[in-house]
Amino acid sequence: MTSAVDGLKQRFMAMSQPDADGVYRNGAAKRKARTDLAMGNLTQLWNEACETVSFDVPATGIGLGAVGSLARGQVGPSSDLDLVVIYEPHALTDQQLNELANKLWYPIWDSGLDLDQSVRTVAQCEAVTDRDLPAAMGWLDVVPIAGDTGLIESTAVSILERWRKAARKRLPELLGSAKSRLDEFGRMAYINQPDIKEARGGLRDSVLVSALAASWLADRPHGTYDDAVERLLDVRDCIHLVAGKDTNMLLSPYQAKVAAMLGLADPTLPDGEREAKSIDDLQTLLARVGRQIVFSLDSTASRAEHSLTHDKPRFAFFQVFQPRGGGKRQAPTFDVIAPGVAKHEEEIVLAPGAEPAADPNLVLRVAVAAAEFGLPIAPGTLRNLKKCPIGDRNWTDESRELFIRLLASGPALLNVWEDIDFIDVPGNLIPEWLGVRNRPSASAAHRYTIDRHMVEVVTRLGRETPSGGRYDDRHYEALLLAGILHDIGKRPGVANHAAEGARHATVVVERMGFDRDIVRWVTLLVREHLTLSEFATGRNPNDPNVGDDLAGRLDHNPMLLDMLFDLTRADGSSLGATSGETISKQYGWSKWRETLVRTMYNATRYHM
């Protein structure tokens, strides 16, 4: 006997195909069509189930609802269906519930669709959302399909009301869930093979934005945010079509096909070059939409946290007819920490009177303050900083000092760099940065994009030397600059990125206005940043000619050898390789590799 959902999976795929030229267009319309088709077929399935069970299904007290992506109208070509039967305890016996559920679930499984199903009372629905945060976010959209639709709607209203009442207490947990996912999945903008649902800036963050807005603690963003979410859903749909299954992982084997399906392949380029460029363009697209989603999430979360802070009105006692000007509003407090920069409610903001359009160094002062105090930059402040007249020819003593302080801020640099990169600061200060921004690495050893990897490297460069001393200011400046520029030569078609990078590094550091020695040291370190590792794994440290050769490349300067060792260690330990121990040993920084590099370092130092 055929069922209403027979062939539904095939129909999903058929109505999701790209146009004749292979490009996937009108993704939002396709998602709506899939959702409408699913809801219609599920309504028929409910009616079939009610007709074929051995008892009369009451018209009230039980119904079928959709949650998750189906309820949000975001069903992908291979998405699972999130369904729930909601009932009142007196409506059916347990045996009758099981019989009805089997009539619903088995046809869906038999059709080849994945299913996430449950059968709950209203009280059980409320209890799940009260104690399970991920479930709560998924159940904030509950849409009736069939049966007692009024029961489904009233349950949805009840869940939403309970969410709003508990939101103030659950906000830290809610924001903590985003931090946990960041730690596990990283930032979508910087991952070579991202999980576009769970990574920071992914689809899960868009659900979090909706949950915050549903709490009434903050308004939901629109405009560019909506466009970013829809474009990311297009990427998800194309992954489903290419992979032929429900997955959110943009793996390397899928990337060229997904990019072509999104219309990113340039037909005028030769095959190999076209594929490489389309993957670069896909990474750039993910970075753009991911950063927009992150900025929208941070803005919404910031407003929600501020609304909690101001639950108690910041007003003195006030009466309309109070004489002599009583009851003035208390002014917000700003802790000024640098010219034009202040702390306010655990965020870095612009101080009263700051004029971004007249202060080119203000953005760097804000960035340094955020990194050194470990506080986020307020989203509104970030928008205002776009007015700063920064440029690659405007370097001064202050801007050079601020840039070095920012690079020296350690792990805090990661979040701050992401913030200022959202408003294009690195590319305006260093135009060469745009050549590697968001570019995926061709090496299997790299988890991160090229730009993200270079920032990671800088966070691992400290003051202590491998020989037990400390770098003076000028050598440390050169080491930090070499770290942020060491892979700047990784451009399409470049065979020797170290030599190409040295050429760019010389221009960049000279333009910044650093002295001749620092320019020379940075250029040398970028040119030789692979040399110590290559010597360690391919040459004999006991051969005196080997140590003398490497010493000569470093001008027989022990300090440059120390700097090269630290750059090599930071480079190898920040690859973020996820492909197992083999890749870690071959490319990364293991105890085995450190022993080899340290042995070569000692042999070279002897020849100095």
Steps between C-alpha positions, in 0.01 A plus 500: 500500500640836402537782751472877472874532558610236247757656268514822707878487524531462123259789447707713739809433289318550170364841597841606638708456186711784355401676179610372159836678534570318828443800727271472805271805497192615694599301807242670724219409259625140478508474880143630521387253234664209688341614825155532343534158337607339829218661699240397243623141485523475879141623529394221265709251697325604821162450338606157367626399843180609670293299249704178531543469878266269690333778697346840443751783534330789683473833323640678804773424748764372255682644200813491286748787502829597334807635676855583392583582139160379375322745731736780395440432129868414447479137388798396288499247216609225742394645836337280760145569614455615862150393605312477828165353597357711782208362699298547816533208745132400480483502119644151430639201685870412475416209269299726271778761497754236395275374222441851364869592526601186308257591222674840477867418545546177303381638164743790540790264575396272213509800263870548576459827691684555825270568792536657843173415673341515845165451670437733795234652716485878527661477844781284363563751220529776757727291723740419214537864404539602865798272562659447157637819340563361148148352502358830620653688206369240255152507650452877490354434154220244530266496200176297481464250217187296565258381766419736784688798365370716783677274751827536305462877483422535870802281582719723284369808680562339840858405410568851374356660814708274724808584294442872544449466874820295541712684241659738750631211707595291196680770303848408637433134416382600155811705425717233660370248247637720221840510673502120535427456130774748415750298702396177329429605141700824455407798285338423167682791337838341575446123469605324180231230536238661724184365653271773367240427765700478822803724432495861619308698240306191392132411489486413869593858582205621293273283717662659804422848362136399463494361853636827638243698303220268619598579859405866441839600644610633160362563153579265214736640234383515138632613162855383440460244777202335328691499171799332669284225654326429169833480316638261761188285459578497126845362585339235724260399221788463254696286747196270525475475123869429451533259795163332438428494873417714802833656599624845596871426448655683206768241437777549244354250249175702492643850477564543126157354411323711763680812377398428140141437607498838675612668177854574622689322220637723224453314168768714330780351715684172433365201694759484780512875549121527487458240773760659730351847460143377553605338830667826604183688411291250697717556807463876454123460478490295822720755674275786393170343604651342811638830622165669439321233705760528778469878506120474514520243781745710699287812448183320609674342800646834601158665494352211698771526766451877521126453545574276800742755641234767475213294641511741791450844345796734534284793616490695822162537670283703266160662512349700216443808717816470709637856536845635429612242242502194726516142369770524233598188309828354616764535231672182377846451644803474270841392624735674255805278445664663194439809287153453355459153656300394806365198684123490546298204631780251428549614142749725324323809366582845370550757771269806501622750245699250291493579127590194289496695174776729630717240677669235279664327798180466702420157356840365610461651849161329530644169376793515744268583789271208413795260483679622812186519715350182357169669418292497180462807282140621516328435164392863470858611560620265229258655252618851593866402458439447128514880477869509605713630210753215515732417212822321418691830457393659830737322739632705793700429814171453689345266242818287482510471880129412517530240226789328680308507831206339325720225352657442844166449674511120481185286459276806548614608152282234336162650588615860457649432156174335394309811614719751318519278193119519481539874430798440265770655722787254424446532125500880521819507708673228296352466148711187444285333768208491256694258280478229769187605687257207530716287268491129582832324526578234243693300763324216680690606812300822537163515666481878470502747216832671426413828672365330811810280521729805497306660785521171693877497452538851644310404816770238574799733478621605844790703638706204625769367266574129456851564638357620832509879454245763401462690177562873511226725361633528145565129448160416650331749265670331205394154621136606534501666157654189346227290663212704359663508153672162469243349258410825322648352180250212474337625181348304213768378261792573738745209518723637779278684746790569738695695236183674382410580859842652567449732205165616636626521859779739403250737337254480789746561783677781311166667433415474869811703574707251700877544491735325261608225743144398582414492130801277434423265790135462404588437136755235596264322741216489247735375227646228725194410710497144359877450497562381857224242476619383157859468622385315812308236305719471192862574598755346735564723805833324557630619164693822575421635153126484580524707817734746331262532203203587720710737711603681184139547394441676831805729476666294777272688741393293807206734568360439151538125560299534822233696314486243219465218754206674670335580166544138389351367823205742487441420133497124554294503818223721361409300190190362666533173308207266558596210277671283756843420634657441158439857388599631843837329472554591137402865517408607853688544827542172684764400756676315221516811280601727788791265580619511139469878478670553836788276392548698179469826697780387737721391214453835323560698818830317543609631160416854605 
